PDB file of C-alpha atoms and ligand atoms in Angstrom:
ATOM      1  CA  MET A 187     -15.900  19.185   5.604  1.00  0.00           C
ATOM      2  CA  SER A 188     -14.978  17.011   8.592  1.00  0.00           C
ATOM      3  CA  LYS A 189     -11.571  15.386   8.856  1.00  0.00           C
ATOM      4  CA  LEU A 190     -13.294  12.006   8.461  1.00  0.00           C
ATOM      5  CA  ASP A 191     -15.077  13.027   5.251  1.00  0.00           C
ATOM      6  CA  TYR A 192     -11.832  14.442   3.872  1.00  0.00           C
ATOM      7  CA  VAL A 193      -9.953  11.207   4.566  1.00  0.00           C
ATOM      8  CA  ILE A 194     -12.715   9.028   3.085  1.00  0.00           C
ATOM      9  CA  GLU A 195     -12.729  11.178  -0.050  1.00  0.00           C
ATOM     10  CA  ASP A 196      -8.962  10.689  -0.440  1.00  0.00           C
ATOM     11  CA  LEU A 197      -9.371   6.957   0.236  1.00  0.00           C
ATOM     12  CA  VAL A 198     -11.946   6.591  -2.554  1.00  0.00           C
ATOM     13  CA  THR A 199      -9.623   8.549  -4.868  1.00  0.00           C
ATOM     14  CA  ALA A 200      -6.678   6.337  -3.851  1.00  0.00           C
ATOM     15  CA  ASN A 201      -8.627   3.249  -4.917  1.00  0.00           C
ATOM     16  CA  ARG A 202      -9.458   4.795  -8.295  1.00  0.00           C
ATOM     17  CA  ILE A 203      -5.863   5.930  -8.874  1.00  0.00           C
ATOM     18  CA  LEU A 204      -4.355   2.560  -7.982  1.00  0.00           C
ATOM     19  CA  ALA A 205      -6.792   0.886 -10.386  1.00  0.00           C
ATOM     20  CA  HIS A 206      -6.148   3.394 -13.169  1.00  0.00           C
ATOM     21  CA  GLU A 207      -2.364   3.116 -12.825  1.00  0.00           C
ATOM     22  CA  GLY A 208      -2.495  -0.701 -12.998  1.00  0.00           C
ATOM     23  CA  ILE A 209      -1.341  -1.296  -9.426  1.00  0.00           C
ATOM     24  CA  VAL A 210      -4.539  -3.106  -8.454  1.00  0.00           C
ATOM     25  CA  ASP A 211      -6.934  -4.961 -10.740  1.00  0.00           C
ATOM     26  CA  SER A 212     -10.101  -6.535  -9.365  1.00  0.00           C
ATOM     27  CA  PHE A 213      -8.118  -7.292  -6.213  1.00  0.00           C
ATOM     28  CA  GLY A 214      -5.863  -5.381  -3.842  1.00  0.00           C
ATOM     29  CA  HIS A 215      -6.821  -2.651  -1.361  1.00  0.00           C
ATOM     30  CA  VAL A 216      -5.793   0.530   0.428  1.00  0.00           C
ATOM     31  CA  SER A 217      -6.595   1.557   3.998  1.00  0.00           C
ATOM     32  CA  VAL A 218      -6.189   4.569   6.254  1.00  0.00           C
ATOM     33  CA  ARG A 219      -6.059   4.935  10.029  1.00  0.00           C
ATOM     34  CA  HIS A 220      -9.217   6.577  11.399  1.00  0.00           C
ATOM     35  CA  PRO A 221      -8.440  10.292  11.823  1.00  0.00           C
ATOM     36  CA  ASP A 222     -10.349  10.506  15.135  1.00  0.00           C
ATOM     37  CA  ASN A 223      -9.412   7.151  16.681  1.00  0.00           C
ATOM     38  CA  PRO A 224      -5.956   5.570  16.166  1.00  0.00           C
ATOM     39  CA  GLN A 225      -7.354   2.178  17.265  1.00  0.00           C
ATOM     40  CA  ARG A 226      -9.565   2.006  14.186  1.00  0.00           C
ATOM     41  CA  PHE A 227      -8.994   1.997  10.448  1.00  0.00           C
ATOM     42  CA  LEU A 228     -11.029   2.530   7.278  1.00  0.00           C
ATOM     43  CA  LEU A 229     -11.126   0.135   4.316  1.00  0.00           C
ATOM     44  CA  SER A 230     -13.633  -0.565   1.558  1.00  0.00           C
ATOM     45  CA  ARG A 231     -16.008  -3.485   1.565  1.00  0.00           C
ATOM     46  CA  ALA A 232     -14.887  -6.342  -0.697  1.00  0.00           C
ATOM     47  CA  ARG A 233     -15.154  -4.716  -4.093  1.00  0.00           C
ATOM     48  CA  ALA A 234     -12.897  -4.001  -7.095  1.00  0.00           C
ATOM     49  CA  PRO A 235     -11.025  -0.732  -6.378  1.00  0.00           C
ATOM     50  CA  ALA A 236     -12.126   0.920  -9.644  1.00  0.00           C
ATOM     51  CA  ARG A 237     -15.768   0.645  -8.495  1.00  0.00           C
ATOM     52  CA  ILE A 238     -15.433   1.913  -4.913  1.00  0.00           C
ATOM     53  CA  GLU A 239     -17.700   4.718  -3.656  1.00  0.00           C
ATOM     54  CA  HIS A 240     -17.937   6.642  -0.399  1.00  0.00           C
ATOM     55  CA  ALA A 241     -20.654   4.299   0.935  1.00  0.00           C
ATOM     56  CA  ASP A 242     -18.359   1.267   0.539  1.00  0.00           C
ATOM     57  CA  ILE A 243     -15.901   2.472   3.178  1.00  0.00           C
ATOM     58  CA  MET A 244     -16.137   0.443   6.389  1.00  0.00           C
ATOM     59  CA  GLU A 245     -14.591   0.937   9.832  1.00  0.00           C
ATOM     60  CA  PHE A 246     -12.635  -1.776  11.658  1.00  0.00           C
ATOM     61  CA  ASP A 247     -10.774  -2.238  14.916  1.00  0.00           C
ATOM     62  CA  LEU A 248      -7.111  -3.252  14.708  1.00  0.00           C
ATOM     63  CA  GLU A 249      -8.023  -6.958  14.954  1.00  0.00           C
ATOM     64  CA  GLY A 250     -10.097  -6.624  11.794  1.00  0.00           C
ATOM     65  CA  ASN A 251     -13.559  -6.708  13.420  1.00  0.00           C
ATOM     66  CA  GLU A 252     -16.207  -4.641  11.606  1.00  0.00           C
ATOM     67  CA  ILE A 253     -17.663  -1.795  13.660  1.00  0.00           C
ATOM     68  CA  ASP A 254     -20.962  -1.325  11.815  1.00  0.00           C
ATOM     69  CA  ALA A 255     -21.005  -3.552   8.740  1.00  0.00           C
ATOM     70  CA  LYS A 256     -24.552  -2.677   7.610  1.00  0.00           C
ATOM     71  CA  GLY A 257     -24.588  -5.917   5.617  1.00  0.00           C
ATOM     72  CA  ARG A 258     -21.387  -5.121   3.757  1.00  0.00           C
ATOM     73  CA  LYS A 259     -18.871  -7.952   3.260  1.00  0.00           C
ATOM     74  CA  PRO A 260     -15.269  -7.056   4.196  1.00  0.00           C
ATOM     75  CA  TYR A 261     -12.058  -8.089   2.452  1.00  0.00           C
ATOM     76  CA  LEU A 262     -10.674 -11.356   3.822  1.00  0.00           C
ATOM     77  CA  GLU A 263      -7.174  -9.848   3.974  1.00  0.00           C
ATOM     78  CA  ARG A 264      -8.134  -6.855   6.184  1.00  0.00           C
ATOM     79  CA  PHE A 265      -5.777  -8.332   8.844  1.00  0.00           C
ATOM     80  CA  ILE A 266      -2.810  -7.026   6.840  1.00  0.00           C
ATOM     81  CA  HIS A 267      -3.944  -3.474   7.541  1.00  0.00           C
ATOM     82  CA  GLY A 268      -5.020  -3.806  11.187  1.00  0.00           C
ATOM     83  CA  SER A 269      -1.849  -5.617  12.216  1.00  0.00           C
ATOM     84  CA  ILE A 270       0.408  -3.023  10.593  1.00  0.00           C
ATOM     85  CA  PHE A 271      -1.521  -0.136  12.199  1.00  0.00           C
ATOM     86  CA  GLU A 272      -1.244  -1.979  15.540  1.00  0.00           C
ATOM     87  CA  ALA A 273       2.539  -2.466  15.251  1.00  0.00           C
ATOM     88  CA  ARG A 274       3.380   0.883  13.651  1.00  0.00           C
ATOM     89  CA  PRO A 275       1.954   4.058  15.243  1.00  0.00           C
ATOM     90  CA  ASP A 276       3.859   6.089  12.629  1.00  0.00           C
ATOM     91  CA  VAL A 277       1.939   4.511   9.729  1.00  0.00           C
ATOM     92  CA  GLN A 278      -1.318   6.137   8.582  1.00  0.00           C
ATOM     93  CA  SER A 279      -2.005   4.222   5.368  1.00  0.00           C
ATOM     94  CA  VAL A 280      -1.310   0.790   3.874  1.00  0.00           C
ATOM     95  CA  VAL A 281      -1.577  -0.448   0.281  1.00  0.00           C
ATOM     96  CA  HIS A 282      -1.716  -4.172  -0.469  1.00  0.00           C
ATOM     97  CA  ASN A 283      -1.519  -5.197  -4.121  1.00  0.00           C
ATOM     98  CA  HIS A 284      -0.405  -7.851  -6.578  1.00  0.00           C
ATOM     99  CA  SER A 285       1.109  -5.633  -9.289  1.00  0.00           C
ATOM    100  CA  PRO A 286       2.725  -7.890 -11.889  1.00  0.00           C
ATOM    101  CA  SER A 287       6.347  -6.690 -11.920  1.00  0.00           C
ATOM    102  CA  VAL A 288       6.915  -7.157  -8.191  1.00  0.00           C
ATOM    103  CA  ILE A 289       5.990 -10.861  -8.234  1.00  0.00           C
ATOM    104  CA  PRO A 290       9.246 -12.218  -9.780  1.00  0.00           C
ATOM    105  CA  PHE A 291      11.277 -10.625  -6.967  1.00  0.00           C
ATOM    106  CA  GLY A 292       9.288 -12.546  -4.369  1.00  0.00           C
ATOM    107  CA  ILE A 293      10.009 -15.940  -5.918  1.00  0.00           C
ATOM    108  CA  THR A 294      13.642 -15.681  -7.056  1.00  0.00           C
ATOM    109  CA  SER A 295      16.933 -14.798  -5.378  1.00  0.00           C
ATOM    110  CA  HIS A 296      16.957 -11.348  -7.012  1.00  0.00           C
ATOM    111  CA  THR A 297      16.463  -8.571  -4.456  1.00  0.00           C
ATOM    112  CA  LEU A 298      14.262  -5.626  -5.443  1.00  0.00           C
ATOM    113  CA  LYS A 299      16.274  -2.438  -4.821  1.00  0.00           C
ATOM    114  CA  PRO A 300      15.962   1.211  -5.887  1.00  0.00           C
ATOM    115  CA  LEU A 301      17.736   1.943  -9.176  1.00  0.00           C
ATOM    116  CA  LEU A 302      16.185   5.246 -10.238  1.00  0.00           C
ATOM    117  CA  HIS A 303      15.631   8.527  -8.460  1.00  0.00           C
ATOM    118  CA  MET A 304      11.864   8.103  -8.125  1.00  0.00           C
ATOM    119  CA  GLY A 305      12.376   4.577  -6.809  1.00  0.00           C
ATOM    120  CA  ALA A 306      14.167   5.692  -3.650  1.00  0.00           C
ATOM    121  CA  SER A 307      10.871   5.891  -1.765  1.00  0.00           C
ATOM    122  CA  ILE A 308      10.680   2.071  -1.703  1.00  0.00           C
ATOM    123  CA  GLY A 309      13.529   2.021   0.859  1.00  0.00           C
ATOM    124  CA  HIS A 310      17.018   0.533   0.698  1.00  0.00           C
ATOM    125  CA  GLU A 311      15.760  -2.851  -0.428  1.00  0.00           C
ATOM    126  CA  VAL A 312      12.484  -4.744  -0.338  1.00  0.00           C
ATOM    127  CA  PRO A 313      12.491  -7.858   1.884  1.00  0.00           C
ATOM    128  CA  VAL A 314      10.331 -10.909   1.113  1.00  0.00           C
ATOM    129  CA  TRP A 315       7.871 -12.223   3.683  1.00  0.00           C
ATOM    130  CA  ASP A 316       7.105 -15.900   3.079  1.00  0.00           C
ATOM    131  CA  SER A 317       3.860 -17.105   4.675  1.00  0.00           C
ATOM    132  CA  HIS A 318       5.161 -20.667   4.391  1.00  0.00           C
ATOM    133  CA  ASP A 319       7.923 -20.030   6.957  1.00  0.00           C
ATOM    134  CA  HIS A 320       5.519 -19.958   9.927  1.00  0.00           C
ATOM    135  CA  PHE A 321       2.206 -21.145   8.527  1.00  0.00           C
ATOM    136  CA  GLY A 322       3.159 -23.938   6.087  1.00  0.00           C
ATOM    137  CA  ASP A 323       0.843 -24.747   3.206  1.00  0.00           C
ATOM    138  CA  THR A 324      -1.922 -22.134   3.117  1.00  0.00           C
ATOM    139  CA  ASP A 325      -3.971 -20.541   0.336  1.00  0.00           C
ATOM    140  CA  LEU A 326      -1.398 -17.679   0.649  1.00  0.00           C
ATOM    141  CA  LEU A 327      -4.046 -15.198   1.814  1.00  0.00           C
ATOM    142  CA  VAL A 328      -3.449 -13.255   5.040  1.00  0.00           C
ATOM    143  CA  SER A 329      -6.657 -14.561   6.567  1.00  0.00           C
ATOM    144  CA  SER A 330      -6.064 -14.247  10.337  1.00  0.00           C
ATOM    145  CA  VAL A 331      -4.748 -11.826  12.952  1.00  0.00           C
ATOM    146  CA  GLU A 332      -1.845 -14.255  13.518  1.00  0.00           C
ATOM    147  CA  MET A 333      -0.735 -14.026   9.906  1.00  0.00           C
ATOM    148  CA  GLY A 334      -1.193 -10.251   9.845  1.00  0.00           C
ATOM    149  CA  ARG A 335       0.924  -9.838  12.971  1.00  0.00           C
ATOM    150  CA  ASP A 336       3.638 -12.081  11.564  1.00  0.00           C
ATOM    151  CA  LEU A 337       3.827  -9.893   8.457  1.00  0.00           C
ATOM    152  CA  ALA A 338       3.842  -6.701  10.576  1.00  0.00           C
ATOM    153  CA  LYS A 339       6.642  -8.097  12.755  1.00  0.00           C
ATOM    154  CA  PHE A 340       8.632  -9.039   9.675  1.00  0.00           C
ATOM    155  CA  LEU A 341       8.302  -5.482   8.338  1.00  0.00           C
ATOM    156  CA  GLY A 342       9.909  -4.029  11.467  1.00  0.00           C
ATOM    157  CA  PRO A 343      10.494  -0.331  10.768  1.00  0.00           C
ATOM    158  CA  GLY A 344      10.384  -0.888   6.974  1.00  0.00           C
ATOM    159  CA  ARG A 345       8.070   0.765   4.465  1.00  0.00           C
ATOM    160  CA  THR A 346       7.743  -2.024   1.892  1.00  0.00           C
ATOM    161  CA  ALA A 347       7.724  -5.819   1.756  1.00  0.00           C
ATOM    162  CA  LEU A 348       7.019  -8.419  -0.878  1.00  0.00           C
ATOM    163  CA  MET A 349       4.855 -11.423  -0.107  1.00  0.00           C
ATOM    164  CA  ARG A 350       6.174 -14.569  -1.740  1.00  0.00           C
ATOM    165  CA  GLY A 351       4.017 -15.766  -4.621  1.00  0.00           C
ATOM    166  CA  HIS A 352       1.344 -13.210  -3.801  1.00  0.00           C
ATOM    167  CA  GLY A 353       2.130  -9.468  -3.883  1.00  0.00           C
ATOM    168  CA  CYS A 354       3.376  -6.686  -1.659  1.00  0.00           C
ATOM    169  CA  VAL A 355       2.569  -4.039   0.943  1.00  0.00           C
ATOM    170  CA  THR A 356       3.570  -0.386   1.071  1.00  0.00           C
ATOM    171  CA  LEU A 357       3.271   1.836   4.155  1.00  0.00           C
ATOM    172  CA  GLY A 358       2.902   5.603   4.232  1.00  0.00           C
ATOM    173  CA  ASN A 359       2.414   8.496   6.601  1.00  0.00           C
ATOM    174  CA  THR A 360      -0.561   9.614   4.464  1.00  0.00           C
ATOM    175  CA  ILE A 361      -2.809   7.895   1.912  1.00  0.00           C
ATOM    176  CA  ARG A 362      -1.040   9.792  -0.866  1.00  0.00           C
ATOM    177  CA  HIS A 363       2.369   8.686   0.427  1.00  0.00           C
ATOM    178  CA  ALA A 364       1.430   4.977   0.539  1.00  0.00           C
ATOM    179  CA  VAL A 365      -0.008   5.224  -2.999  1.00  0.00           C
ATOM    180  CA  PHE A 366       3.126   7.049  -4.220  1.00  0.00           C
ATOM    181  CA  ILE A 367       5.340   4.237  -2.908  1.00  0.00           C
ATOM    182  CA  ALA A 368       3.088   1.522  -4.386  1.00  0.00           C
ATOM    183  CA  ILE A 369       3.218   3.103  -7.846  1.00  0.00           C
ATOM    184  CA  TYR A 370       6.987   3.571  -7.821  1.00  0.00           C
ATOM    185  CA  LEU A 371       7.531   0.075  -6.434  1.00  0.00           C
ATOM    186  CA  GLU A 372       5.935  -1.265  -9.612  1.00  0.00           C
ATOM    187  CA  VAL A 373       7.903   1.175 -11.823  1.00  0.00           C
ATOM    188  CA  ASN A 374      11.198   0.232 -10.161  1.00  0.00           C
ATOM    189  CA  ALA A 375      10.482  -3.502 -10.380  1.00  0.00           C
ATOM    190  CA  LYS A 376       9.646  -3.317 -14.073  1.00  0.00           C
ATOM    191  CA  LEU A 377      12.808  -1.333 -14.840  1.00  0.00           C
ATOM    192  CA  GLN A 378      14.929  -3.679 -12.737  1.00  0.00           C
ATOM    193  CA  MET A 379      13.713  -6.677 -14.741  1.00  0.00           C
ATOM    194  CA  GLN A 380      14.509  -4.860 -17.981  1.00  0.00           C
ATOM    195  CA  ALA A 381      17.960  -3.781 -16.750  1.00  0.00           C
ATOM    196  CA  MET A 382      18.797  -7.319 -15.581  1.00  0.00           C
ATOM    197  CA  GLY A 383      18.683  -8.432 -19.193  1.00  0.00           C
ATOM    198  CA  MET A 384      21.240  -5.790 -20.144  1.00  0.00           C
ATOM    199  CA  GLY A 385      23.937  -6.632 -17.618  1.00  0.00           C
ATOM    200  CA  ASP A 386      25.084  -5.634 -14.142  1.00  0.00           C
ATOM    201  CA  ILE A 387      22.983  -2.949 -12.494  1.00  0.00           C
ATOM    202  CA  LYS A 388      24.340   0.061 -10.648  1.00  0.00           C
ATOM    203  CA  PHE A 389      21.758   0.624  -7.936  1.00  0.00           C
ATOM    204  CA  LEU A 390      21.336   3.839  -5.930  1.00  0.00           C
ATOM    205  CA  THR A 391      23.714   3.911  -2.986  1.00  0.00           C
ATOM    206  CA  PRO A 392      22.265   3.827   0.562  1.00  0.00           C
ATOM    207  CA  GLY A 393      23.380   7.440   0.986  1.00  0.00           C
ATOM    208  CA  GLU A 394      21.582   8.483  -2.196  1.00  0.00           C
ATOM    209  CA  VAL A 395      18.425   6.727  -1.080  1.00  0.00           C
ATOM    210  CA  ASP A 396      18.510   8.543   2.277  1.00  0.00           C
ATOM    211  CA  LYS A 397      19.034  11.929   0.641  1.00  0.00           C
ATOM    212  CA  ILE A 398      16.205  11.445  -1.844  1.00  0.00           C
ATOM    213  CA  ILE A 399      13.817  10.237   0.864  1.00  0.00           C
ATOM    214  CA  GLY A 400      14.830  13.255   2.956  1.00  0.00           C
ATOM    215  CA  ARG A 401      13.698  15.686   0.305  1.00  0.00           C
ATOM    216  CA  THR A 402      10.541  13.885  -0.833  1.00  0.00           C
ATOM    217  CA  ALA A 403       8.052  16.301   0.755  1.00  0.00           C
ATOM    218  CA  SER A 404       4.274  16.407   0.553  1.00  0.00           C
ATOM    219  CA  PHE A 405       4.435  18.947  -2.301  1.00  0.00           C
ATOM    220  CA  THR A 406       6.377  16.373  -4.367  1.00  0.00           C
ATOM    221  CA  ILE A 407       3.767  13.735  -3.675  1.00  0.00           C
ATOM    222  CA  ASP A 408       0.905  16.188  -4.308  1.00  0.00           C
ATOM    223  CA  ARG A 409       2.337  17.016  -7.730  1.00  0.00           C
ATOM    224  CA  ALA A 410       2.046  13.370  -8.705  1.00  0.00           C
ATOM    225  CA  TRP A 411      -1.313  13.050  -6.906  1.00  0.00           C
ATOM    226  CA  GLU A 412      -2.854  15.907  -8.910  1.00  0.00           C
ATOM    227  CA  ASN A 413      -1.774  14.263 -12.149  1.00  0.00           C
ATOM    228  CA  TRP A 414      -3.036  10.835 -11.054  1.00  0.00           C
ATOM    229  CA  CYS A 415      -6.379  12.381  -9.976  1.00  0.00           C
ATOM    230  CA  ARG A 416      -6.860  13.893 -13.426  1.00  0.00           C
ATOM    231  CA  ARG A 417      -5.994  10.626 -15.131  1.00  0.00           C
ATOM    232  CA  ALA A 418      -8.466   8.736 -12.922  1.00  0.00           C
ATOM    233  CA  ASP A 419     -11.137  11.438 -13.489  1.00  0.00           C
ATOM    234  CA  ARG A 420     -11.301  12.383  -9.804  1.00  0.00           C
ATOM    235  CA  PRO A 421     -11.207  15.894  -8.286  1.00  0.00           C
ATOM    236  CA  MET A 422      -8.127  16.701  -6.222  1.00  0.00           C
ATOM    237  CA  GLN A 423      -8.789  17.919  -2.695  1.00  0.00           C
ATOM    238  CA  ALA A 424      -6.547  20.714  -1.456  1.00  0.00           C
ATOM    239  CA  ALA A 425      -4.141  19.571   1.251  1.00  0.00           C
ATOM    240  CA  GLN A 426      -5.829  19.887   4.666  1.00  0.00           C
TER     241      GLN A 426
HETATM  242 MN1   MN B  26      -3.717 -10.317  -1.631  1.00  0.00          MN
END
């Protein structure tokens, strides 16, 4: 199997897992940098993630232009992915979703921060990008290269950001890593809302977060990935 086929297979599986785990519904998407050309990325045509097949995966340049659309309609918000890949050579995969528990942290003064061991992968805290700051009243969708680049600039070296009144992005060094962070971002957010009702929260310390991130290796992520594959009724590919 070619590297490209391997990556597309994992990308299809990532869509199915994110749908099955409730991170995406009919909307939201996951991308990967092209394994043979860092100036390109792969993303499904506009379709609900639970329905995505190999033939839906399209190729784009970093400005979001389709390479060979073959009549397929792309996601409007593909600029999120291209702009992050353009700004961040270290990033290989991006998830954009609207999972329900993250939304309250984008619209209130409460900062989303890791409070459980598995939540450390979200980073020290999750900043909120507000499209209104630079673009005023919009439909909130990241519908241009300018908006995508503004979000990518806001992220800086970070691995997660919320988007006010809309959703979030998670960045990974593999597809499985970006999916792992997206799933635990939702878990952490849900627990944080529950804990807020019980009183003051003792969050992980910055040093704890760094130590946990330091030991979260690909075998940790693959353990979760295998389980998520089974739940989503997808075969797991051996690590390549
Ligand atoms: Mn969106």
